[in-house]
mmCIF file of C-alpha atoms in Angstrom:
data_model
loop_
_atom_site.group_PDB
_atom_site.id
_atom_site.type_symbol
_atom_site.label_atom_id
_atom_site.label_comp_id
_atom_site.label_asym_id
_atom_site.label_seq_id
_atom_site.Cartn_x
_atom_site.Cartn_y
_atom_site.Cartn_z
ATOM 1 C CA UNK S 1 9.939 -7.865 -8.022
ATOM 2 C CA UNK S 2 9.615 -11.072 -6.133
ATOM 3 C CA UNK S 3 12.518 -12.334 -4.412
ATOM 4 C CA UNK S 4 15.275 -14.088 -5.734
ATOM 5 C CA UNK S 5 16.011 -17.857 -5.325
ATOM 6 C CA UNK S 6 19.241 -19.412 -6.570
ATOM 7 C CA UNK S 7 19.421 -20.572 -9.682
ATOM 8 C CA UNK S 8 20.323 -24.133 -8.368
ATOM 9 C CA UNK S 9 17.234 -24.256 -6.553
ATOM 10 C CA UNK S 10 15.511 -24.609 -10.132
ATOM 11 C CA UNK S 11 15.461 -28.165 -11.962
ATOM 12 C CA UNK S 12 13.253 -29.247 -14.522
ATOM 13 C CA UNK S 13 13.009 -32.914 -15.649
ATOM 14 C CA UNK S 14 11.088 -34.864 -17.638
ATOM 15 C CA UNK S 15 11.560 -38.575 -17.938
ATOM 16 C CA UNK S 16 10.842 -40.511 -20.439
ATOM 17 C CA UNK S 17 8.879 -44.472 -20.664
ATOM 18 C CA UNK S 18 12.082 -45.986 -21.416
ATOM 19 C CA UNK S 19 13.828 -44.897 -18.139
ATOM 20 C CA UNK S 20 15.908 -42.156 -20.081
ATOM 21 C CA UNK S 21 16.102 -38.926 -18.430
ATOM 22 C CA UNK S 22 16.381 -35.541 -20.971
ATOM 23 C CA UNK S 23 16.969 -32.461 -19.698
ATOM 24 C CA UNK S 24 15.609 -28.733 -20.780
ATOM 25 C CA UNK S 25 17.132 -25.997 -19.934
ATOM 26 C CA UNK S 26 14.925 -23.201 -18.879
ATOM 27 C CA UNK S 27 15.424 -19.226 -18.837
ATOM 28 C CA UNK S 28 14.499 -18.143 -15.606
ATOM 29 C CA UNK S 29 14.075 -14.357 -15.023
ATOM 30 C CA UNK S 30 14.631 -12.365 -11.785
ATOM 31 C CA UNK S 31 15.754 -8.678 -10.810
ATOM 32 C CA UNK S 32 19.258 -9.843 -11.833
ATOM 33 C CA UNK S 33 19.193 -10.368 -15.514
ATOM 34 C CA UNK S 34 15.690 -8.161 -16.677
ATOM 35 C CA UNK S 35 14.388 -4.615 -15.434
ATOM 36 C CA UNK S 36 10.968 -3.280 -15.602
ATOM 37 C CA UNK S 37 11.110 -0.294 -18.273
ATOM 38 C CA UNK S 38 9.136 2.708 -17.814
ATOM 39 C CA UNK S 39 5.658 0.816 -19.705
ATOM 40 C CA UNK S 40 5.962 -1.866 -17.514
ATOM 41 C CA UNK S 41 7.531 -4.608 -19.674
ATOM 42 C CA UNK S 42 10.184 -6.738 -19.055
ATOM 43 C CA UNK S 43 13.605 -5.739 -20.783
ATOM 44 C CA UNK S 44 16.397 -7.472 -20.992
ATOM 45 C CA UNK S 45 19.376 -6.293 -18.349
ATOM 46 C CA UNK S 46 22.277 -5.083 -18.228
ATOM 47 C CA UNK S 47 23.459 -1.337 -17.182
ATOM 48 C CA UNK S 48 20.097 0.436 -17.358
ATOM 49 C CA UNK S 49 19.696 3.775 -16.234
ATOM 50 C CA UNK S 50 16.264 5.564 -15.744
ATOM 51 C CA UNK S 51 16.212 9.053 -16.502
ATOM 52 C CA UNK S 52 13.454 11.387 -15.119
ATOM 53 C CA UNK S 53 12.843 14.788 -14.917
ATOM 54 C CA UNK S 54 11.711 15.132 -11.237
ATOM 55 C CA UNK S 55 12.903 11.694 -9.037
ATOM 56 C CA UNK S 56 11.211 13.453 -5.901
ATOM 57 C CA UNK S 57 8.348 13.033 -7.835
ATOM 58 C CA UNK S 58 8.412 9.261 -9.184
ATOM 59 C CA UNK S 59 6.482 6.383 -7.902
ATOM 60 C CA UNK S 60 8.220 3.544 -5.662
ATOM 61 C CA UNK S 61 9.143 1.372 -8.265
ATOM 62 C CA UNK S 62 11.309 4.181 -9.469
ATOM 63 C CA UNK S 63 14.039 3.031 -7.310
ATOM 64 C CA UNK S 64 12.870 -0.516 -7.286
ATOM 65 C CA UNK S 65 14.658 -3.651 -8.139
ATOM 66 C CA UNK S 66 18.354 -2.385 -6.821
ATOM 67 C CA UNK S 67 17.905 0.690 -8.309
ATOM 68 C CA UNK S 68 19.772 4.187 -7.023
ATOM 69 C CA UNK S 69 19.262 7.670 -7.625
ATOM 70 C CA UNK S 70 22.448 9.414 -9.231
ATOM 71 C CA UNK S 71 21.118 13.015 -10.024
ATOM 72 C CA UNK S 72 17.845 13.029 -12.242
ATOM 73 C CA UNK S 73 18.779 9.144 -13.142
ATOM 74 C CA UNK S 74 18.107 5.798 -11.571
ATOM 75 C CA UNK S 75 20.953 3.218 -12.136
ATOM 76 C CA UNK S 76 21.325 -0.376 -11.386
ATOM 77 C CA UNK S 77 24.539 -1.781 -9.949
ATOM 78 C CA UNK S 78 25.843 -2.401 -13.426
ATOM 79 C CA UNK S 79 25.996 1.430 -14.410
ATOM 80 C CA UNK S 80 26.769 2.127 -10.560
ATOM 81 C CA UNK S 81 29.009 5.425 -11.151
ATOM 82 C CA UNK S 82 26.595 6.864 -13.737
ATOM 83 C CA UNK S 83 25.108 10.434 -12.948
ATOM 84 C CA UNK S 84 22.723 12.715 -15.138
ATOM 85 C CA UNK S 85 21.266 16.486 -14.210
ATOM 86 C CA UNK S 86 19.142 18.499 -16.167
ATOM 87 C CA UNK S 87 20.791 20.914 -18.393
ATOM 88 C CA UNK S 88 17.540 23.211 -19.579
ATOM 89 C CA UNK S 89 13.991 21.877 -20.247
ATOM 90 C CA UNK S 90 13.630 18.850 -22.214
ATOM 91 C CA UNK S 91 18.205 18.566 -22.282
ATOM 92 C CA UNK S 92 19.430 15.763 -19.972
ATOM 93 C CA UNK S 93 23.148 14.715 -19.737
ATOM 94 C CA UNK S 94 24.801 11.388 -18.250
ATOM 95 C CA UNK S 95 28.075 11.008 -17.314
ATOM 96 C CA UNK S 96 29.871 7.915 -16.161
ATOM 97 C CA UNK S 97 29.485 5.332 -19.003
ATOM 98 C CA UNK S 98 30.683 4.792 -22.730
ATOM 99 C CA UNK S 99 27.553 5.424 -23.786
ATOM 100 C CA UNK S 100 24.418 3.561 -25.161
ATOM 101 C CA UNK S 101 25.111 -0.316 -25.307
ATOM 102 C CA UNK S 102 26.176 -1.782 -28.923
ATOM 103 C CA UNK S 103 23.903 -3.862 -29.173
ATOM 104 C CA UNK S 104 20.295 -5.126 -28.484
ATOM 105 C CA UNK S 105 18.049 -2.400 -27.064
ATOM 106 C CA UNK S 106 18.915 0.919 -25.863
ATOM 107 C CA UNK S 107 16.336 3.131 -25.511
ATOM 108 C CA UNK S 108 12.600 2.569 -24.128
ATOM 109 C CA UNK S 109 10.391 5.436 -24.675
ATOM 110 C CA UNK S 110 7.215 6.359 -22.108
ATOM 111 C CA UNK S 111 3.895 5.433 -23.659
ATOM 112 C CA UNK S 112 0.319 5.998 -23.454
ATOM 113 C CA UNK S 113 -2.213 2.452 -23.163
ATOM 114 C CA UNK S 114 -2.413 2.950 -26.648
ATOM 115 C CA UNK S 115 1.169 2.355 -27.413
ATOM 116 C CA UNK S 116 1.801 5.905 -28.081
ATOM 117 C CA UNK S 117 5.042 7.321 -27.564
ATOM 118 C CA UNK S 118 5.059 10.343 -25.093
ATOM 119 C CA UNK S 119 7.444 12.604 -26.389
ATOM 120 C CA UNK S 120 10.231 12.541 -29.105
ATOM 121 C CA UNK S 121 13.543 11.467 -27.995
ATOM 122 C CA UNK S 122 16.817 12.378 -29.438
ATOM 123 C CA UNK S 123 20.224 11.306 -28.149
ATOM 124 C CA UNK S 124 24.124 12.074 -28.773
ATOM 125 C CA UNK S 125 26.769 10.847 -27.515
ATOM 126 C CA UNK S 126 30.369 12.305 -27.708
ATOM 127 C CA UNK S 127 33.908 11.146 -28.168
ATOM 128 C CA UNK S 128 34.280 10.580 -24.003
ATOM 129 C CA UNK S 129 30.607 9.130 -23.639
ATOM 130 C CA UNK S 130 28.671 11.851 -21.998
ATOM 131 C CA UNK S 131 24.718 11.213 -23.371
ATOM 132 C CA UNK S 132 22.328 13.874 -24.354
ATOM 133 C CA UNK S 133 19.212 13.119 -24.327
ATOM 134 C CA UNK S 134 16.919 16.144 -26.192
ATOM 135 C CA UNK S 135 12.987 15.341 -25.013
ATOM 136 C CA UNK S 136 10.507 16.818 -27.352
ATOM 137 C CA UNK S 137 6.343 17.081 -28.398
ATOM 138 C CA UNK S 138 5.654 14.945 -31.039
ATOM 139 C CA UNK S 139 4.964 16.869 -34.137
ATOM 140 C CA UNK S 140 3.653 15.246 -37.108
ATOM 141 C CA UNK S 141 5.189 16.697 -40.207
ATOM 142 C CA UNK S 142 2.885 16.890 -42.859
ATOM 143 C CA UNK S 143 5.549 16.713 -46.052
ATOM 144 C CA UNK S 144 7.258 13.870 -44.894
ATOM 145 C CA UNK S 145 4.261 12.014 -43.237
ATOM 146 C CA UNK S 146 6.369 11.778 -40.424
ATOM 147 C CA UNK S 147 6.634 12.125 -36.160
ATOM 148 C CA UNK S 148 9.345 14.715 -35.433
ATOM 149 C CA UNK S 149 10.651 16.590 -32.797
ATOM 150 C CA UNK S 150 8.727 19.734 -31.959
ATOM 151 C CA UNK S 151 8.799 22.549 -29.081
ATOM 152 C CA UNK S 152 11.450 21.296 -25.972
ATOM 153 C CA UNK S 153 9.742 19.621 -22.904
ATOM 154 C CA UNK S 154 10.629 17.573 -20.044
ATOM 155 C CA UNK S 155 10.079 13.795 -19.409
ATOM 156 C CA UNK S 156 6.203 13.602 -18.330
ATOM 157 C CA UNK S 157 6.075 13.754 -14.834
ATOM 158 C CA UNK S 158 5.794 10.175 -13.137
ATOM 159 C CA UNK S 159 7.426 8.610 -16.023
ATOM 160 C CA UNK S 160 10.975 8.062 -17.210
ATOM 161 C CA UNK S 161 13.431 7.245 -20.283
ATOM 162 C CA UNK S 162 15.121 3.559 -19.631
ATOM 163 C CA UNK S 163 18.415 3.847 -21.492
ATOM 164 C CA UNK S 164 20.747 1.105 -21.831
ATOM 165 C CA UNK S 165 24.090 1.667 -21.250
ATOM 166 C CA UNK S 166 27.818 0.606 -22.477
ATOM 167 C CA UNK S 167 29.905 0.732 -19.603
ATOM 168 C CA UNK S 168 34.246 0.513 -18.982
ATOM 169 C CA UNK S 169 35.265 -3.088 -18.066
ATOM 170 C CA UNK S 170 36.166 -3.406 -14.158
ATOM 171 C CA UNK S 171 40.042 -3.476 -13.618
ATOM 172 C CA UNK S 172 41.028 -6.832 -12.295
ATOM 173 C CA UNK S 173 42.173 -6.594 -8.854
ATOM 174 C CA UNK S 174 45.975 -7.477 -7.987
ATOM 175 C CA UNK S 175 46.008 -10.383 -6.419
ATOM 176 C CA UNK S 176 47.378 -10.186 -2.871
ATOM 177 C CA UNK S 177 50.787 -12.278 -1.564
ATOM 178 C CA UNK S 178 50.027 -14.940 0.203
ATOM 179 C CA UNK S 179 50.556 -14.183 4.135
ATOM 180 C CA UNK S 180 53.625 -15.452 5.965
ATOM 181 C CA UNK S 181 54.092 -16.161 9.555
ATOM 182 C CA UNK S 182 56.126 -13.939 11.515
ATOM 183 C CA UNK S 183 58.997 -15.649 12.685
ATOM 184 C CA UNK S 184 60.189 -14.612 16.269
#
């Protein structure tokens, strides 16, 4: 991503004939508040962590944007802590969060340029909020005209699962006392 300028630095104004000023406020996006996911569309952000079968194998902007390799999963500073391996072929687990986030989007899928999902992905998560993800072929199942998980496989190679994450709240930090002077 491009580098980040301070949100102060941005001001948009529009006046008006009569000498009135009005104010817009404008979203702007950087590396701090959307990701990349694995098709290359902007997501919103928040603790995203991008789960690949082989990270010795990804390209660059695998670990771009503040990203960090925990295991066989990328994490941005908001899931720092988060850690996933490879259990058996096409079973991931991550460790380290509460799980998928509540709300908005929380899982992003690799797809083909025709908008094709990859593989199937199913996902669990358990009473302490250990994920696991089960990657699949796509079958199509004939009786209920629908896509469905078929024999086990791992993530394509080059390509990875974005999964949004629900993570603990940071403890607050106990304030220090105030220094005093030594008195001699």
């Amino acid at each position: 991503m491009l580098d980040v300028i301070p949100m102060e630095d941005y001001k948009w104004q529009t006046e008006r004939p009569e000498g009135y000023k009005s104010y817009a406020i404008k979203n702007t996006y950087s590396d701090y508040n959307v990701t990349v996911d694995a098709n290359g569309f902007l997501k919103a952000a928040s603790p995203i962590a991008r789960l690949s079968a082989a990270p010795e194998h990804m390209q660059a902007d695998y670990l771009g944007g503040g990203f960090a390799q925990a295991g066989c999963v990328a994490v941005n500073g908001e899931a720092a802590g988060v850690s996933a391996e490879r259990i058996s072929t096409g079973v991931y687990q991550l460790n380290g969060s509460l799980g998928l986030a509540e709300e908005g989007w929380t899982i992003e899928v690799p797809q083909d340029v025709n908008g094709n999902r990859l593989c199937f992905v199913e996902t669990a998560t358990d009473s302490d909020g250990v994920i696991t993800v089960k990657v699949s072929k796509r079958r199509f199942d004939i009786d209920t005209a629908a896509i469905v998980a078929g024999e086990a496989m791992d993530i394509p190679e080059g390509r990875w699962i974005d999964l949004r994450l629900a993570m603990p709240v940071c403890g607050e930090t106990e304030a220090l006392p105030p220094e005093t002077d030594a008195v001699s």
